[in-house]
Coordinates of C-alpha atoms in Angstrom, one line a residue:
M689 CA 54.3 79.9 97.1
S690 CA 52.9 76.5 98.1
R691 CA 50.9 74.9 95.3
G692 CA 49.5 72.0 97.3
S693 CA 47.9 69.5 94.9
C694 CA 47.8 72.0 92.1
S695 CA 50.3 71.1 89.4
C696 CA 49.2 72.6 86.0
I697 CA 50.3 75.8 84.4
V698 CA 49.3 77.4 81.1
S699 CA 51.5 80.0 79.5
E700 CA 51.4 82.2 76.5
F701 CA 54.5 81.8 74.3
E702 CA 55.2 85.2 72.7
G703 CA 55.6 88.0 75.2
T704 CA 55.7 85.7 78.2
L705 CA 58.0 82.7 77.7
L706 CA 59.6 84.9 75.0
K707 CA 60.4 88.5 76.0
D708 CA 59.2 90.0 72.7
P709 CA 55.5 89.8 72.0
E710 CA 56.0 90.4 68.3
V711 CA 56.2 87.3 66.1
F712 CA 56.8 89.0 62.7
S713 CA 60.5 88.3 62.7
Y714 CA 60.0 84.6 63.0
F715 CA 57.8 84.6 59.9
M716 CA 60.6 86.6 58.2
L717 CA 62.9 83.7 59.0
I718 CA 60.5 81.2 57.5
A719 CA 60.3 83.4 54.4
F720 CA 64.1 83.7 54.0
E721 CA 65.2 80.2 54.9
A722 CA 62.4 78.2 53.4
S723 CA 61.8 80.3 50.3
G724 CA 64.3 83.0 49.5
L725 CA 65.0 86.7 49.2
I726 CA 62.0 87.7 47.1
R727 CA 59.5 86.4 49.6
F728 CA 61.6 87.9 52.4
G729 CA 61.5 91.3 50.7
L730 CA 57.8 91.1 49.9
L731 CA 56.9 90.3 53.5
L732 CA 59.0 93.3 54.7
V733 CA 57.2 95.6 52.2
L734 CA 53.8 94.5 53.7
W735 CA 55.0 95.1 57.3
P736 CA 53.4 98.6 57.5
V737 CA 50.1 97.2 56.4
I738 CA 50.3 94.4 59.0
R739 CA 51.3 96.9 61.6
L740 CA 48.4 99.2 60.7
L741 CA 45.9 96.3 61.0
E742 CA 47.3 95.7 64.5
V743 CA 46.9 99.3 65.5
C744 CA 43.3 99.3 64.2
G745 CA 42.4 96.3 66.4
K746 CA 42.6 93.8 63.5
G747 CA 45.6 91.9 64.8
D748 CA 44.1 88.6 63.7
C749 CA 43.8 89.8 60.1
G750 CA 47.4 91.1 60.3
L751 CA 48.6 87.7 61.5
K752 CA 46.7 85.8 58.8
L753 CA 48.3 88.1 56.2
T754 CA 51.7 87.5 57.6
I755 CA 51.2 83.7 57.6
F756 CA 49.9 83.7 54.1
V757 CA 52.8 85.7 52.6
A758 CA 55.4 83.7 54.5
T759 CA 54.1 80.2 53.8
A760 CA 51.8 80.1 50.7
G761 CA 53.3 77.9 48.1
V762 CA 56.2 76.7 50.3
R763 CA 56.7 73.0 50.6
Y764 CA 55.6 71.9 54.1
S765 CA 58.7 69.8 54.6
E766 CA 60.8 73.0 54.1
I767 CA 58.8 74.8 56.8
E768 CA 59.3 71.8 59.1
A769 CA 63.1 71.9 58.4
V770 CA 63.3 75.6 59.3
T771 CA 61.4 75.1 62.5
R772 CA 63.7 72.3 63.4
A773 CA 67.0 73.8 62.4
V774 CA 66.7 77.6 62.5
L775 CA 64.0 78.9 64.8
P776 CA 65.1 77.3 68.1
K777 CA 68.2 79.4 68.3
F778 CA 66.3 82.6 68.0
Y779 CA 63.7 81.5 70.5
F780 CA 66.3 80.5 73.0
D781 CA 68.1 83.9 72.7
D782 CA 64.8 85.6 73.5
T783 CA 63.6 83.3 76.3
N784 CA 62.4 85.0 79.4
M785 CA 64.3 83.0 82.1
E786 CA 62.3 84.3 85.0
A787 CA 59.1 83.2 83.3
W788 CA 60.6 79.8 82.4
K789 CA 61.7 79.2 86.0
I790 CA 58.1 79.6 87.1
F791 CA 56.9 77.5 84.1
R792 CA 59.3 74.6 84.8
S793 CA 58.3 74.3 88.5
Y794 CA 54.9 72.7 87.5
D795 CA 54.3 69.1 86.6
T796 CA 52.0 69.7 83.7
K797 CA 53.1 72.6 81.4
I798 CA 50.9 73.8 78.6
V799 CA 51.9 76.5 76.1
V800 CA 49.5 78.6 73.9
T801 CA 50.7 80.5 70.9
K802 CA 49.1 82.4 68.0
M803 CA 51.7 81.1 65.6
P804 CA 51.3 77.8 63.8
R805 CA 51.9 75.0 66.2
I806 CA 54.6 73.5 64.0
M807 CA 56.8 76.6 64.5
V808 CA 56.8 76.3 68.3
Q809 CA 56.2 72.7 69.3
R810 CA 59.7 71.3 68.9
F811 CA 61.4 74.1 70.9
V812 CA 58.8 74.0 73.7
K813 CA 59.0 70.3 74.2
E814 CA 62.8 69.8 73.7
H815 CA 64.2 72.9 75.3
L816 CA 61.5 74.4 77.6
R817 CA 60.3 70.9 78.6
G818 CA 56.7 71.7 78.0
D819 CA 54.1 68.9 77.7
D820 CA 51.8 70.3 75.0
V821 CA 51.4 73.2 72.6
F822 CA 48.1 74.8 71.4
G823 CA 48.5 76.9 68.2
T824 CA 47.0 77.5 64.8
E825 CA 47.4 74.9 62.1
L826 CA 48.5 75.4 58.5
T827 CA 46.5 74.0 55.6
V828 CA 48.5 71.7 53.3
N829 CA 47.4 70.6 49.8
R830 CA 47.7 67.1 48.5
F831 CA 51.1 68.0 46.8
G832 CA 52.7 68.8 50.2
F833 CA 52.6 72.6 49.8
A834 CA 51.3 75.0 52.4
T835 CA 48.3 77.0 51.1
G836 CA 49.0 80.0 53.4
F837 CA 45.5 79.5 55.1
L838 CA 44.7 78.2 58.5
K839 CA 42.5 75.3 59.2
R840 CA 42.5 76.0 62.9
D841 CA 42.6 79.7 63.8
I842 CA 43.1 81.6 67.1
H843 CA 39.5 81.0 68.1
S844 CA 39.9 77.3 67.7
I845 CA 42.8 77.4 70.1
A846 CA 40.7 79.0 72.8
K847 CA 38.1 76.3 72.4
D848 CA 40.6 73.5 72.6
V849 CA 42.1 75.0 75.8
S850 CA 38.7 75.4 77.4
E851 CA 37.8 71.8 76.6
L852 CA 41.1 70.5 78.0
F853 CA 40.4 72.1 81.4
M854 CA 36.7 71.3 81.7
D855 CA 37.3 68.8 84.6
E856 CA 40.3 70.5 86.3
Q857 CA 41.1 74.2 86.7
P858 CA 44.8 75.2 85.9
C859 CA 46.7 76.5 88.9
L860 CA 48.4 79.4 87.1
G861 CA 48.1 81.3 83.9
L862 CA 51.0 83.4 82.5
A863 CA 50.3 85.9 79.8
T864 CA 50.9 89.5 78.9
S865 CA 48.5 92.2 80.1
S866 CA 47.6 93.0 76.5
S867 CA 46.8 89.4 75.7
T868 CA 45.8 87.8 72.5
S869 CA 42.2 86.6 72.1
A870 CA 43.4 83.1 73.0
A871 CA 45.1 84.3 76.2
S872 CA 42.0 86.2 77.2
I873 CA 40.1 82.9 77.0
F874 CA 42.4 80.7 79.0
L875 CA 43.4 83.2 81.7
P876 CA 39.9 83.2 83.3
L877 CA 40.1 79.4 83.5
C878 CA 43.1 79.6 85.8
K879 CA 43.0 79.9 89.6
E880 CA 45.8 82.5 89.5
Q881 CA 47.0 84.9 86.9
R882 CA 50.4 86.6 86.5
H883 CA 51.8 89.0 83.9
P884 CA 55.4 89.9 83.1
P885 CA 57.7 91.1 84.4
F886 CA 58.3 88.2 86.9
S887 CA 61.6 89.4 88.5
G888 CA 60.1 89.3 92.0
D889 CA 58.0 86.2 91.6
N890 CA 60.7 83.6 91.8
P891 CA 62.6 83.9 95.1
Q892 CA 64.5 80.6 94.7
H893 CA 68.2 81.0 93.9
D894 CA 68.5 78.7 90.9
D895 CA 70.2 80.9 88.3
H896 CA 72.3 78.0 87.2
I897 CA 69.2 76.2 85.9
R898 CA 68.5 77.0 82.3
P899 CA 66.6 75.5 79.4
L900 CA 68.3 72.8 77.3
P901 CA 70.8 74.8 75.2
V902 CA 70.6 74.9 71.4
I903 CA 73.9 73.4 70.4
F904 CA 73.2 72.9 66.7
H905 CA 71.3 75.3 64.5
D906 CA 71.3 76.2 60.8
G907 CA 70.3 79.1 58.5
R908 CA 72.2 82.0 57.0
L909 CA 70.9 84.9 59.1
A910 CA 72.9 85.7 62.2
K911 CA 70.5 88.5 63.4
R912 CA 66.9 88.1 64.1
P913 CA 65.2 89.9 61.2
T914 CA 63.0 92.5 62.9
P915 CA 61.7 95.0 60.4
S916 CA 64.6 97.4 61.0
A917 CA 67.2 94.6 60.9
A918 CA 65.6 93.0 57.8
L919 CA 65.7 96.4 56.0
L920 CA 69.4 96.8 56.8
I921 CA 70.1 93.3 55.6
L922 CA 68.3 93.9 52.3
L923 CA 70.1 97.2 51.7
W924 CA 73.5 95.6 52.5
I925 CA 73.2 92.4 50.3
P926 CA 74.1 94.1 47.0
L927 CA 77.1 95.8 48.6
G928 CA 77.9 92.6 50.5
V929 CA 78.1 90.6 47.3
L930 CA 80.4 93.1 45.7
L931 CA 82.6 93.2 48.8
A932 CA 82.7 89.4 48.9
A933 CA 83.8 89.3 45.3
I934 CA 86.6 91.8 45.9
R935 CA 87.8 90.1 49.1
I936 CA 87.9 86.7 47.4
T937 CA 89.7 88.0 44.3
V938 CA 92.3 89.8 46.4
G939 CA 92.8 86.6 48.5
L940 CA 93.5 84.6 45.4
I941 CA 95.9 87.1 43.8
V942 CA 97.8 88.5 46.8
P943 CA 100.7 86.5 48.3
M944 CA 99.8 84.8 51.6
K945 CA 102.5 86.8 53.4
A946 CA 100.7 90.1 52.5
L947 CA 97.2 89.1 53.5
P948 CA 97.5 90.1 57.2
R949 CA 98.4 93.6 56.2
I950 CA 95.8 93.9 53.5
A951 CA 92.8 92.4 55.4
P952 CA 92.1 95.5 57.5
I953 CA 91.8 97.6 54.4
F954 CA 88.8 95.6 53.3
G955 CA 87.2 95.4 56.8
G956 CA 88.5 92.1 58.0
K957 CA 90.3 91.6 61.3
V958 CA 92.4 88.8 62.7
V959 CA 93.4 88.7 66.4
V960 CA 96.4 86.5 67.1
K961 CA 97.5 85.2 70.5
G962 CA 100.3 82.8 71.4
N963 CA 103.5 81.9 69.6
P964 CA 103.3 79.8 66.4
P965 CA 106.0 77.3 65.7
P966 CA 108.7 78.0 63.0
P967 CA 108.2 76.6 59.5
A968 CA 109.2 72.9 58.9
S969 CA 112.8 72.3 57.8
T970 CA 115.2 69.4 57.6
S971 CA 116.1 69.8 61.2
S972 CA 112.5 70.6 62.3
P973 CA 109.9 68.3 60.7
G974 CA 106.4 69.4 60.1
V975 CA 103.8 69.7 62.9
L976 CA 100.1 68.9 62.9
F977 CA 98.0 71.9 63.7
V978 CA 94.9 70.6 65.5
C979 CA 92.2 73.3 65.3
T980 CA 88.7 73.9 66.5
H981 CA 86.3 74.0 63.5
R982 CA 84.1 77.1 63.3
T983 CA 83.9 77.8 59.5
L984 CA 85.3 76.7 56.2
M985 CA 87.8 79.6 56.5
D986 CA 89.6 78.1 59.5
P987 CA 92.7 76.6 57.7
I988 CA 92.9 79.6 55.4
I989 CA 92.9 82.1 58.3
L990 CA 95.6 79.9 60.0
S991 CA 97.7 79.9 56.8
S992 CA 97.4 83.7 56.5
V993 CA 98.5 84.2 60.1
L994 CA 101.5 81.9 59.6
R995 CA 102.2 83.6 56.2
R996 CA 102.6 80.3 54.3
R997 CA 100.3 78.0 52.5
I998 CA 99.6 75.0 54.8
P999 CA 97.6 72.0 53.4
A1000 CA 94.4 71.2 55.1
V1001 CA 92.6 67.9 55.2
T1002 CA 88.9 68.0 54.2
Y1003 CA 86.0 65.7 53.6
S1004 CA 82.8 67.3 52.4
L1005 CA 84.4 70.4 50.9
S1006 CA 82.6 71.3 47.6
R1007 CA 84.5 71.3 44.3
F1008 CA 83.7 75.0 44.0
S1009 CA 85.3 75.8 47.4
E1010 CA 88.3 73.7 46.4
I1011 CA 88.8 75.9 43.3
L1012 CA 88.5 79.1 45.4
S1013 CA 90.8 77.8 48.1
P1014 CA 94.2 79.6 48.2
I1015 CA 95.7 76.7 50.1
P1016 CA 96.2 73.0 49.1
T1017 CA 93.5 70.6 50.2
V1018 CA 93.7 66.9 50.9
R1019 CA 90.4 65.2 50.5
L1020 CA 89.7 62.4 53.0
T1021 CA 87.5 59.3 52.5
R1022 CA 86.5 58.5 56.1
I1023 CA 88.1 55.1 55.6
R1024 CA 90.5 55.1 58.5
D1025 CA 93.5 53.3 57.0
V1026 CA 93.3 55.2 53.8
D1027 CA 93.0 58.6 55.6
G1028 CA 95.8 57.7 58.0
R1029 CA 98.2 57.0 55.1
K1030 CA 97.3 60.3 53.4
I1031 CA 97.9 62.3 56.5
K1032 CA 101.2 60.6 57.2
Q1033 CA 102.4 61.3 53.6
E1034 CA 101.5 65.0 54.0
L1035 CA 103.2 65.3 57.3
E1036 CA 106.4 63.9 55.8
K1037 CA 106.3 66.9 53.4
G1038 CA 105.7 69.5 56.1
D1039 CA 103.0 71.1 58.3
L1040 CA 99.4 70.1 58.0
V1041 CA 96.1 71.4 59.4
V1042 CA 93.3 69.1 60.7
C1043 CA 90.0 69.8 62.4
P1044 CA 89.2 66.6 64.3
E1045 CA 85.6 67.6 65.1
G1046 CA 84.8 66.7 61.5
T1047 CA 82.2 69.5 61.1
T1048 CA 81.5 73.0 62.3
C1049 CA 79.7 74.1 65.4
R1050 CA 78.5 77.7 65.8
E1051 CA 77.8 77.7 69.6
P1052 CA 80.4 77.7 72.4
F1053 CA 80.7 73.9 72.4
L1054 CA 83.3 71.5 71.0
L1055 CA 82.2 68.3 69.4
R1056 CA 84.0 65.0 70.1
F1057 CA 87.5 64.9 68.6
S1058 CA 88.4 62.0 66.3
A1059 CA 91.5 60.2 67.7
L1060 CA 93.0 59.5 64.3
F1061 CA 95.4 62.5 64.5
A1062 CA 96.9 61.3 67.8
E1063 CA 97.9 58.0 66.2
L1064 CA 99.9 59.6 63.4
T1065 CA 102.3 62.0 65.0
D1066 CA 103.5 63.3 68.4
R1067 CA 104.2 66.8 67.0
I1068 CA 100.8 68.3 67.8
V1069 CA 100.1 72.0 68.1
P1070 CA 96.6 72.8 69.3
V1071 CA 95.1 76.0 67.8
A1072 CA 91.9 77.6 69.2
L1073 CA 89.9 79.3 66.5
N1074 CA 86.8 81.4 66.9
Y1075 CA 85.0 84.0 64.8
R1076 CA 82.4 86.7 64.9
V1077 CA 80.1 88.0 62.1
G1078 CA 77.4 90.6 61.8
F1079 CA 74.7 89.5 59.3
F1080 CA 75.4 86.1 57.8
H1081 CA 76.6 82.7 59.1
A1082 CA 79.3 81.1 57.0
T1083 CA 78.2 77.5 57.6
T1084 CA 75.2 75.4 56.6
A1085 CA 74.0 71.9 56.9
R1086 CA 71.0 72.1 54.6
G1087 CA 72.1 74.7 52.1
W1088 CA 74.8 74.7 49.4
K1089 CA 78.2 74.6 51.1
A1090 CA 79.9 76.3 48.2
M1091 CA 78.2 79.5 49.3
D1092 CA 79.9 79.4 52.7
P1093 CA 83.0 81.6 51.8
I1094 CA 80.7 84.0 50.0
F1095 CA 78.4 84.5 52.9
F1096 CA 81.4 84.9 55.2
F1097 CA 82.9 87.7 53.1
M1098 CA 79.6 89.4 52.7
N1099 CA 79.7 90.4 56.4
P1100 CA 80.7 94.0 57.0
R1101 CA 83.4 93.2 59.5
P1102 CA 84.2 89.5 59.9
I1103 CA 86.6 88.9 62.9
Y1104 CA 88.7 85.8 63.5
E1105 CA 90.6 85.0 66.7
V1106 CA 93.5 82.6 66.5
T1107 CA 95.2 81.4 69.7
F1108 CA 98.3 79.1 69.4
L1109 CA 98.8 76.8 72.3
N1110 CA 102.2 75.2 73.1
Q1111 CA 103.1 72.0 71.3
L1112 CA 102.1 69.0 73.3
P1113 CA 104.9 67.6 75.5
A1114 CA 106.0 64.1 74.8
E1115 CA 104.4 62.8 78.0
A1116 CA 100.9 64.0 76.7
T1117 CA 101.2 62.1 73.4
C1118 CA 100.9 58.5 72.4
S1119 CA 104.7 58.1 72.6
S1120 CA 104.4 58.0 76.4
G1121 CA 101.9 55.2 76.3
K1122 CA 98.7 57.2 76.3
S1123 CA 95.9 56.0 74.2
P1124 CA 94.8 58.0 71.1
H1125 CA 91.5 58.7 72.7
D1126 CA 93.1 60.1 75.8
V1127 CA 95.2 62.4 73.8
A1128 CA 92.3 63.6 71.7
N1129 CA 90.2 64.2 74.8
Y1130 CA 93.0 66.1 76.4
V1131 CA 93.4 68.4 73.3
Q1132 CA 89.7 68.9 73.3
R1133 CA 89.7 70.0 76.9
I1134 CA 92.6 72.5 76.7
L1135 CA 91.1 74.0 73.5
A1136 CA 87.7 74.3 75.2
A1137 CA 89.3 75.9 78.3
T1138 CA 91.1 78.4 76.1
L1139 CA 87.9 79.5 74.4
G1140 CA 85.6 79.2 77.4
F1141 CA 83.6 76.5 75.6
E1142 CA 82.1 73.3 76.8
C1143 CA 83.2 69.8 75.7
T1144 CA 80.5 67.4 74.3
N1145 CA 80.4 63.9 73.0
F1146 CA 78.3 64.9 70.0
T1147 CA 79.6 64.0 66.5
R1148 CA 79.0 65.0 62.9
K1149 CA 76.2 62.5 62.7
D1150 CA 74.4 64.0 65.6
K1151 CA 74.6 67.4 64.1
Y1152 CA 73.2 66.4 60.7
R1153 CA 70.5 64.2 62.2
V1154 CA 69.2 67.3 64.1
L1155 CA 69.6 69.8 61.3
A1156 CA 69.1 67.9 58.1
G1157 CA 67.6 64.5 59.0
N1158 CA 70.5 62.5 57.7
D1159 CA 74.0 61.3 58.7
G1160 CA 75.9 64.0 56.8
I1161 CA 77.3 61.4 54.4
V1162 CA 78.3 63.0 51.1
S1163 CA 78.3 60.9 48.0
H1164 CA 80.8 61.7 45.3
G1165 CA 79.5 59.2 42.7
S1166 CA 77.0 61.6 41.0
G1167 CA 77.5 62.6 37.4
R1168 CA 78.9 66.0 36.5
V1169 CA 75.7 67.2 34.9
K1170 CA 73.6 66.1 37.9
E1171 CA 76.0 67.9 40.3
M1172 CA 75.9 71.1 38.3
V1173 CA 72.1 71.1 38.1
G1174 CA 71.9 70.6 41.8
M1175 CA 74.3 73.4 42.4
L1176 CA 72.3 75.7 40.2
K1177 CA 69.1 74.9 42.0
K1178 CA 70.7 75.6 45.4
V1179 CA 72.2 78.9 44.3
V1180 CA 68.8 80.1 42.9
G1181 CA 67.1 78.9 46.1
S1182 CA 69.6 80.7 48.3
F1183 CA 68.8 84.1 46.8
M1184 CA 65.6 84.0 44.8
V1185 CA 62.9 81.4 45.0

């Protein structure tokens, strides 16, 4: 369709740019990630009341009740953090690509949502490439806590949109046929209106064009907590905690050689591909296993597959995780010369595991590899690691990292895939004159090709700036008491407050 000089589009967010018109699950995410399990459960208990209000034509009241329960008394900075680090992934997975292709083809792109604007704005502007977002606004008290009330409700949104287009009529309005009150106001302002589905409205063959992917995301929940999924998660948590305790205890007691046989009994599964090298000996010195970094469990899973305890180099591993670890750990300092000497000393003793990405990434992308490993040895064995979980993610940037193994083992059936690649030939290492960066980039490429991932130049700092607003630098100078108090607060926050 030729637009001529018309270049503005207004689209509803939920039900149009997103496939699902229901927003309840996103407030469940706010409740769980910004507050804790009690608020998460309370909001779920109130879902039948909220649903009844919607059926009775009081959807606005149901939405206000949802917002109040999810946000009242929560620090506004925590809500901001969840909208920055957690929600974009779930939005992206539910994005209606056909609607987005129509949306992106216009010069000026406006989005209208019945959710608080803070929950949507970052995703719309950074991933959907929208220009502006109109939504409700949360009230915040002078102490920085959300009151749960709205200072700008759904009717204020309609007024703002009407004022924006007093001089120029929008070319196209996208919204569901059962529109919200805001959509019913902005749609009559548009020259043309369309409703989902849009499968036949975009004849251009541009399937390769997609919104900017979400590479980094945080939060513990792996499934979007719809009412049914949330109920299942709540019912599973007590059993999951017990199962995690049993799995961890067994892992600490049972010899490493026996773990591959015992893991299936407790619901775990490890898929192994390729041929691992033999153990180090006097005639065969140790090799450096260069692995992709998916979770804290990577080196432990590798050791269980090889049926021997292989030391792993670490940086930000918590003391609690070190205590639980069934394999030796070598703490690095991120001081290049010091770390280089430590790694060389360990390689003289035998095999060693290193994850040169420096931090985990959940999505099918590999972060930039540090070149330090390539400088220290030519005996390099790349190992492609990947995992699948059902309920909980085993990594965090904002939370307490000591909970990572617990959340991993709380999943009903965690699955790991381990693929051994051939040891690098001499001509692919620094001994043939290649630079360490060339070797690191080559290893990154072959591991990405094995997993079907994409290579990136992002680093640990990039991840933590996006998810936590810092560089991911961990200080070890705090006192023991201060450290324990901080741990206690984070544990309580993870499950209760």
